Coordinates of N, CA and C in Angstrom, one line a residue:
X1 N -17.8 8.8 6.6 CA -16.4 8.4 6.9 C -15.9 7.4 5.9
X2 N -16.7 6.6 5.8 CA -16.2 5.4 4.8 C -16.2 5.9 3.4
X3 N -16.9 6.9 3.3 CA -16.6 7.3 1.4 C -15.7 8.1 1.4
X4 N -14.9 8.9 2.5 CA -13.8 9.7 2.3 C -13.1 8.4 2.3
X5 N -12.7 7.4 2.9 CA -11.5 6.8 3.1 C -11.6 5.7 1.7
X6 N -12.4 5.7 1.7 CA -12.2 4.4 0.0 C -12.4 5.6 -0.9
X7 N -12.3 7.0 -1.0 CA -12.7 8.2 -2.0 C -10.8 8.5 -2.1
X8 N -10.2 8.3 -1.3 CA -8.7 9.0 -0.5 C -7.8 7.7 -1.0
X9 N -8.2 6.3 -1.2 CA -7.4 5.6 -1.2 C -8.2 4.7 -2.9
X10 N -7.8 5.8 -4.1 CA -8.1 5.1 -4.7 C -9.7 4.4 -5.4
X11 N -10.6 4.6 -4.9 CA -12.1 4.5 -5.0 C -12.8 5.2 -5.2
X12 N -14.4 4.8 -5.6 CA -15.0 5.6 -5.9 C -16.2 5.3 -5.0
X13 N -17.4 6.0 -5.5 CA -18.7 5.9 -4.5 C -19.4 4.9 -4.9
X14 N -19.5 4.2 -5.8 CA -19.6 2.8 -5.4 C -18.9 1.8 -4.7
X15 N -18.0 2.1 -5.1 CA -16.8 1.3 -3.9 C -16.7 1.1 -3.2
X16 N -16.8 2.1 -2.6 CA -17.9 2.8 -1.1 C -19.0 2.2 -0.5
X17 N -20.3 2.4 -1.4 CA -21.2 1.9 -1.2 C -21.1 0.2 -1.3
X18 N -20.2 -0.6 -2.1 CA -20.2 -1.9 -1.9 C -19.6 -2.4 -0.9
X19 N -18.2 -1.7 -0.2 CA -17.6 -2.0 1.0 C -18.6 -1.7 1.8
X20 N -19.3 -0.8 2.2 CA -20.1 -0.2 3.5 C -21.1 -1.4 3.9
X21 N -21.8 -2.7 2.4 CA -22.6 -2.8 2.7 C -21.8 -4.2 2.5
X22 N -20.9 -5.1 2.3 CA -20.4 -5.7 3.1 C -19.8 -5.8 4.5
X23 N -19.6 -4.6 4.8 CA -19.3 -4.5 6.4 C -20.2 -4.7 7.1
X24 N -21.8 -4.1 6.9 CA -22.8 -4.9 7.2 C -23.1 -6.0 7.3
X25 N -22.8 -6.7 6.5 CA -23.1 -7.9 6.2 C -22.1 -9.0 7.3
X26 N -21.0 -8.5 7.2 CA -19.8 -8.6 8.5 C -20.3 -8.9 9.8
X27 N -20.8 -7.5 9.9 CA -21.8 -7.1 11.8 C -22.7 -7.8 11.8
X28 N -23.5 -8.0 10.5 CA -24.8 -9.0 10.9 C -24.4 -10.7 11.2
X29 N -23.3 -11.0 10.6 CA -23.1 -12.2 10.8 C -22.5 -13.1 12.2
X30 N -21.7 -11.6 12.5 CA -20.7 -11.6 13.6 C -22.4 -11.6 14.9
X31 N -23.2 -10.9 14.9 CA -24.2 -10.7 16.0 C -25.1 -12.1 16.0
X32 N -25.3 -12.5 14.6 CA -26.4 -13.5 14.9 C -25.6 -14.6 15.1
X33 N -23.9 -14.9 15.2 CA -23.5 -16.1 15.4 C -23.5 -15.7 17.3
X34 N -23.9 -14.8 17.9 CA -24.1 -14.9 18.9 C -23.1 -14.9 20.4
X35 N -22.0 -14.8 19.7 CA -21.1 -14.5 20.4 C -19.8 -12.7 20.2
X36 N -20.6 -12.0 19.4 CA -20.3 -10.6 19.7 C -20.6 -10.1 20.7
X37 N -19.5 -9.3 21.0 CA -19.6 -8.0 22.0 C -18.9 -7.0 21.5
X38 N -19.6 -6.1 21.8 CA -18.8 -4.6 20.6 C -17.8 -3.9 22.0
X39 N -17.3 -3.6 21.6 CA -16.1 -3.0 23.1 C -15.4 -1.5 22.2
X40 N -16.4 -1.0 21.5 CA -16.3 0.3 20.9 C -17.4 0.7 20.3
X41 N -17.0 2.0 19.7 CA -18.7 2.4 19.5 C -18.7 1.7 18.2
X42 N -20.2 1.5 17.8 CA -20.6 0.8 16.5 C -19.8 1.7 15.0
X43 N -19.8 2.6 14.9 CA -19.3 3.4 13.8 C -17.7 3.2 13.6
X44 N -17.4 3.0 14.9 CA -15.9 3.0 14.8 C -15.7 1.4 14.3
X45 N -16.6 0.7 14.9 CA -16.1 -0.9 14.2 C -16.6 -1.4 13.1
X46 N -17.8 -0.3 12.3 CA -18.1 -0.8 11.1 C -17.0 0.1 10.1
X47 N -16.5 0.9 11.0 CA -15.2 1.8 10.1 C -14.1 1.0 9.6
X48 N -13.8 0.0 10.9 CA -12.4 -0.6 10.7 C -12.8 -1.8 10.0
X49 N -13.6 -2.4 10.0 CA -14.1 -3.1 8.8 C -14.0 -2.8 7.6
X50 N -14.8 -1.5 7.0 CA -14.8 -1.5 6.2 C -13.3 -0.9 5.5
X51 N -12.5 -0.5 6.5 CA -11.4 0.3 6.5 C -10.4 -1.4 5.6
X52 N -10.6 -2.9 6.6 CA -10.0 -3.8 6.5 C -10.3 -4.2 5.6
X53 N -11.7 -4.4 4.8 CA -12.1 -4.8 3.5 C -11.1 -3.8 1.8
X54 N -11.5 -2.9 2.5 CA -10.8 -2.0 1.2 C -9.3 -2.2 1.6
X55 N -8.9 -2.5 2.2 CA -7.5 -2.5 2.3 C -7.0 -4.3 1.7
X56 N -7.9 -4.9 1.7 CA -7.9 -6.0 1.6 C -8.3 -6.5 -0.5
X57 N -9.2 -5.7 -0.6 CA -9.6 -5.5 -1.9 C -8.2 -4.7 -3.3
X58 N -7.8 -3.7 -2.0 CA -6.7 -3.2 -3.1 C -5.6 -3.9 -3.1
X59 N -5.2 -4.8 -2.0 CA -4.2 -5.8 -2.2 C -4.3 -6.8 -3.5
X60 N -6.1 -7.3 -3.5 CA -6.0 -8.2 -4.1 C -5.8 -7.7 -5.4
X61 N -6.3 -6.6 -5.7 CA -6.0 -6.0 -7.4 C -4.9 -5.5 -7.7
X62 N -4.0 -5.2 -6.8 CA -2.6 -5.1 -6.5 C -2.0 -6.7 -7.3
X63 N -2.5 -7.4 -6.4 CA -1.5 -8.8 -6.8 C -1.9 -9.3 -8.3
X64 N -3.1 -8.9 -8.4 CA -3.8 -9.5 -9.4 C -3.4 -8.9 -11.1
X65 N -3.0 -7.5 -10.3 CA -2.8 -6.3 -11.6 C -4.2 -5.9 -12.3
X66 N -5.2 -6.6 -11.6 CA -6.6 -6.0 -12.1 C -6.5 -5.7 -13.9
X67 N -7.6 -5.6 -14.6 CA -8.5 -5.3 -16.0 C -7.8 -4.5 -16.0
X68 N -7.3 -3.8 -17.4 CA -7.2 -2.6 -17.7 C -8.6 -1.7 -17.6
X69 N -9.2 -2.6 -18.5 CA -10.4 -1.7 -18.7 C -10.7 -1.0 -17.0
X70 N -10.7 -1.4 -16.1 CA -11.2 -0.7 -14.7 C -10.5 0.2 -15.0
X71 N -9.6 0.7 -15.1 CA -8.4 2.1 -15.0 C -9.0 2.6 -16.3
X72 N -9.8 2.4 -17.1 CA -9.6 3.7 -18.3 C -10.0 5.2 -17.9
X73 N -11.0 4.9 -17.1 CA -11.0 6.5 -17.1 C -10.0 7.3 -16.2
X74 N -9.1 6.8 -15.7 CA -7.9 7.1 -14.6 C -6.8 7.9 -15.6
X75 N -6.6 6.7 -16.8 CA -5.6 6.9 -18.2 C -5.9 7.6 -19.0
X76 N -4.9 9.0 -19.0 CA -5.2 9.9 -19.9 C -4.8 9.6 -21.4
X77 N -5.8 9.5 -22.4 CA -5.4 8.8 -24.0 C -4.5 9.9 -24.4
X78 N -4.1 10.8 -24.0 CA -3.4 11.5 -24.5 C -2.8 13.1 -23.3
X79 N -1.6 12.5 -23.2 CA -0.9 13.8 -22.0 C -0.6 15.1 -23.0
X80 N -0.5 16.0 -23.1 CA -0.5 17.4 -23.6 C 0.8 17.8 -23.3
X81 N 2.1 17.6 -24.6 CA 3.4 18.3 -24.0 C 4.2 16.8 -23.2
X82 N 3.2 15.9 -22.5 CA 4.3 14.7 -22.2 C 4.7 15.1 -20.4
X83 N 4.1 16.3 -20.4 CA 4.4 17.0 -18.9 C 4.8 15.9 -17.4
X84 N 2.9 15.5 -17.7 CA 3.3 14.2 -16.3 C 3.9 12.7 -16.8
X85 N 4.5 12.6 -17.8 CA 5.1 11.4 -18.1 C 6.8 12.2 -17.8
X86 N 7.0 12.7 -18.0 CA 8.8 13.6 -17.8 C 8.8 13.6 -16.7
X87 N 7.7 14.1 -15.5 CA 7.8 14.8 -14.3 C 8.2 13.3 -13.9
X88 N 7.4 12.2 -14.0 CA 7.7 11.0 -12.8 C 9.0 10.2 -13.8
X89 N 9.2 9.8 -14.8 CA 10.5 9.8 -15.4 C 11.7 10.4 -14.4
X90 N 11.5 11.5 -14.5 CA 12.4 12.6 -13.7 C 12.6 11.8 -12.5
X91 N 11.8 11.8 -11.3 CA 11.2 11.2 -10.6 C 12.1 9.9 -9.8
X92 N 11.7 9.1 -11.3 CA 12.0 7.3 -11.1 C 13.6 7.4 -11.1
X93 N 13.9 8.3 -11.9 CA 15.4 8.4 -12.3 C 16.2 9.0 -11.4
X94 N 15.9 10.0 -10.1 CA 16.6 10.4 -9.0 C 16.1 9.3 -8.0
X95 N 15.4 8.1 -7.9 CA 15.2 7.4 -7.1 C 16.5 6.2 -7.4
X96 N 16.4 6.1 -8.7 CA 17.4 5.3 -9.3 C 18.9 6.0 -8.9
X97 N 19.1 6.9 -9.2 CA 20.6 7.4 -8.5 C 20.7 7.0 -7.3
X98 N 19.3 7.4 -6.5 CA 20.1 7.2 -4.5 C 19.9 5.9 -4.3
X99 N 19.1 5.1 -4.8 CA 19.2 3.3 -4.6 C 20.8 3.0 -4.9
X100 N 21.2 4.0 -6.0 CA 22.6 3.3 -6.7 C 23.8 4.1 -5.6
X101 N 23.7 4.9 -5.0 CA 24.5 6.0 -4.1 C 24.2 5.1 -2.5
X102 N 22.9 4.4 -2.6 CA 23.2 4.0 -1.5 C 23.7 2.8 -0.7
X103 N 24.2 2.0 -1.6 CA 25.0 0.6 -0.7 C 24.1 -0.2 -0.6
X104 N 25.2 -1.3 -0.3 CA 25.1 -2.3 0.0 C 25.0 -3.1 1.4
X105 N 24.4 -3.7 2.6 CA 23.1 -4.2 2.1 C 21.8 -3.4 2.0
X106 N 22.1 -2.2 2.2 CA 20.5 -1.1 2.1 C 20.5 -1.4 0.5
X107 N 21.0 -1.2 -0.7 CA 20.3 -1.5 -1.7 C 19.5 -2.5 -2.2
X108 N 20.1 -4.0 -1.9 CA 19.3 -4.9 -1.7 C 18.1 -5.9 -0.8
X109 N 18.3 -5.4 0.3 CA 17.3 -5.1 1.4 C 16.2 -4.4 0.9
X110 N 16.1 -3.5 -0.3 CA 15.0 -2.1 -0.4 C 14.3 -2.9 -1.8
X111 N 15.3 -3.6 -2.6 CA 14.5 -4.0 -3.6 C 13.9 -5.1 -3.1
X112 N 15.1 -6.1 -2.0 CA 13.8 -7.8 -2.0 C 12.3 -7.0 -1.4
X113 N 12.1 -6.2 -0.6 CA 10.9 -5.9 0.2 C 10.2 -4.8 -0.7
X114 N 10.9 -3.8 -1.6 CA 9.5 -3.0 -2.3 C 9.3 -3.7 -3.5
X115 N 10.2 -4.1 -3.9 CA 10.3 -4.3 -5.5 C 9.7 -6.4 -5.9
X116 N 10.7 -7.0 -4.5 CA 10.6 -8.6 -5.3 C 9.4 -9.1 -3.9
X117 N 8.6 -8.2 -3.0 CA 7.9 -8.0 -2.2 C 8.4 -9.3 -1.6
X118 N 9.8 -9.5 -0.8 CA 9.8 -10.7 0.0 C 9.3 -9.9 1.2
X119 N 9.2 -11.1 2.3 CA 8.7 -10.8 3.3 C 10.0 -10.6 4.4
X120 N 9.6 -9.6 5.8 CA 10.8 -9.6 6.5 C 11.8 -11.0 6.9
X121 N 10.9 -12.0 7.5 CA 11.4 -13.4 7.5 C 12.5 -13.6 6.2
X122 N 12.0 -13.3 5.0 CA 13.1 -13.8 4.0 C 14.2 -13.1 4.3
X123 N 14.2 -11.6 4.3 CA 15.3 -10.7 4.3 C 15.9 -11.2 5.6
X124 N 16.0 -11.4 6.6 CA 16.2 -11.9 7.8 C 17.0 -13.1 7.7
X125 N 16.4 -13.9 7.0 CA 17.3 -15.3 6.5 C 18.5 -15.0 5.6
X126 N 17.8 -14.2 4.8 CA 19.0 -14.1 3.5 C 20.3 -13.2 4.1
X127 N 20.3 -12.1 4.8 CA 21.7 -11.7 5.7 C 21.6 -12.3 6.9
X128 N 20.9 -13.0 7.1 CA 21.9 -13.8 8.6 C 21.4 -12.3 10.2
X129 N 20.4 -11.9 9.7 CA 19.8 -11.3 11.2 C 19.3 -12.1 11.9
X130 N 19.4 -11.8 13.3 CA 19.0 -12.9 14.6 C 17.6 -13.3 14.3
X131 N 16.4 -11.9 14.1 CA 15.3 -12.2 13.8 C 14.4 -10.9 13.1
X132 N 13.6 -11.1 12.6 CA 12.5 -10.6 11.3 C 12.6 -8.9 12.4
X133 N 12.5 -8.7 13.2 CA 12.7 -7.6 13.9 C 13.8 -6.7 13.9
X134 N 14.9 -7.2 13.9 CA 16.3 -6.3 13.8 C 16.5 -6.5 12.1
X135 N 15.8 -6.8 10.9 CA 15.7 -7.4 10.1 C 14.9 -5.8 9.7
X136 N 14.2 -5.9 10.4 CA 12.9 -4.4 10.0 C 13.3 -3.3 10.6
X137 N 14.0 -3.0 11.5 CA 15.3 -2.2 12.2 C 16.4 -1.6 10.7
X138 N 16.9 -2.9 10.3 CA 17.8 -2.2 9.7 C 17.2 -2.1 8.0
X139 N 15.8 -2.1 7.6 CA 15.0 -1.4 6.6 C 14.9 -0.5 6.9
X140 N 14.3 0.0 8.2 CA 13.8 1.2 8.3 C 15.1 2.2 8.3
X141 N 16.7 2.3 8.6 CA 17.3 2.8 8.9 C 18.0 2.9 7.3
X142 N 17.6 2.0 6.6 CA 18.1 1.6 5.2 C 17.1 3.3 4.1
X143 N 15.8 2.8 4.7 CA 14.6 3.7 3.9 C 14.8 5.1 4.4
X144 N 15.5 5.5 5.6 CA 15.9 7.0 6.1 C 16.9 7.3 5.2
X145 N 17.9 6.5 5.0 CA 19.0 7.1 3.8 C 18.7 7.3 3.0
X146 N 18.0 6.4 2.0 CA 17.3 6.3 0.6 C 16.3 7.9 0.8
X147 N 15.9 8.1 1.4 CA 14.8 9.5 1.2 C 16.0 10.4 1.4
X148 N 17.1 10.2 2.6 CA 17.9 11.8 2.4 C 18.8 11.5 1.3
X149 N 19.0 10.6 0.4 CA 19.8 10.8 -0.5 C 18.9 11.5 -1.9
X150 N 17.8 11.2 -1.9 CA 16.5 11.0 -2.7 C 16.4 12.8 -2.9
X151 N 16.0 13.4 -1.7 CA 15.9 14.7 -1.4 C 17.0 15.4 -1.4
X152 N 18.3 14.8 -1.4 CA 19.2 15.6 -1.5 C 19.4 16.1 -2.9
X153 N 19.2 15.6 -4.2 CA 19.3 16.0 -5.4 C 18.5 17.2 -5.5
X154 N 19.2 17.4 -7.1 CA 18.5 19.2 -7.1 C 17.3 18.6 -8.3

């Protein structure tokens, strides 16, 4: 279970195997401090452990922009024809139309949170919503337009 899900999100079988055996390391610490109780089966909580770790790991190489060198064998030295560089070009560039088709404050709202990664609290402050709640309300009703304008191109 754990090597499909760090295999599915980016990882490999080491990956795998180093998450799995820090989650161990997790359960053993959490038992001998003596105050665990498991209140699910053991597979499912060394799951979401390790589920938390790798989610936690891609953040940090996320923020970090990680080595190139880690990505070389991901990067193809050479695309044939330019195929998958046109296709997501293509891609970026009908995303770029419905961001631009779609207003105002949904256009700005979509870039502070995917693009300048504020947090809901900021976007909340910055238009004057009551709270970080009706703030994520009107993202999410912002991100339903953006996809049917997105998918409406040919």
């Amino acid at each position: 279970m754990v090597l499909q899900l760090i295999i599915n999100n980016n990882g490999n079988e080491d990956d795998a195997k180093d998450i799995y055996q820090e989650a161990i390391i997790v359960l053993y610490n959490k038992v001998k401090a003596g105050d665990f109780e498991l209140s699910s089966k053991l597979k499912t909580y060394i799951y979401s452990i390790c589920r938390r770790l790798w989610l936690k790991r891609l953040t940090h190489i996320n923020r970090y922009g990680g080595d190139i060198r880690d990505f070389e064998e991901f990067l193809p030295a050479e695309v044939e024809g330019g195929e998958l560089h046109n296709e997501r070009d293509i891609q970026f560039g009908k995303m770029n139309i419905a961001l631009q088709q779609l207003g105002e404050p949904c256009k700005t709202i979509m870039e502070d949170f995917y693009i300048n990664n504020r947090s809901m609290q900021e976007i909340c402050e910055r238009f004057g919503y009551t709270n970080a709640d009706n703030a994520k309300t009107q993202k999410y009703k912002c991100l339903q337009r953006l996809k049917k304008l997105f998918f409406q191109q040919n």
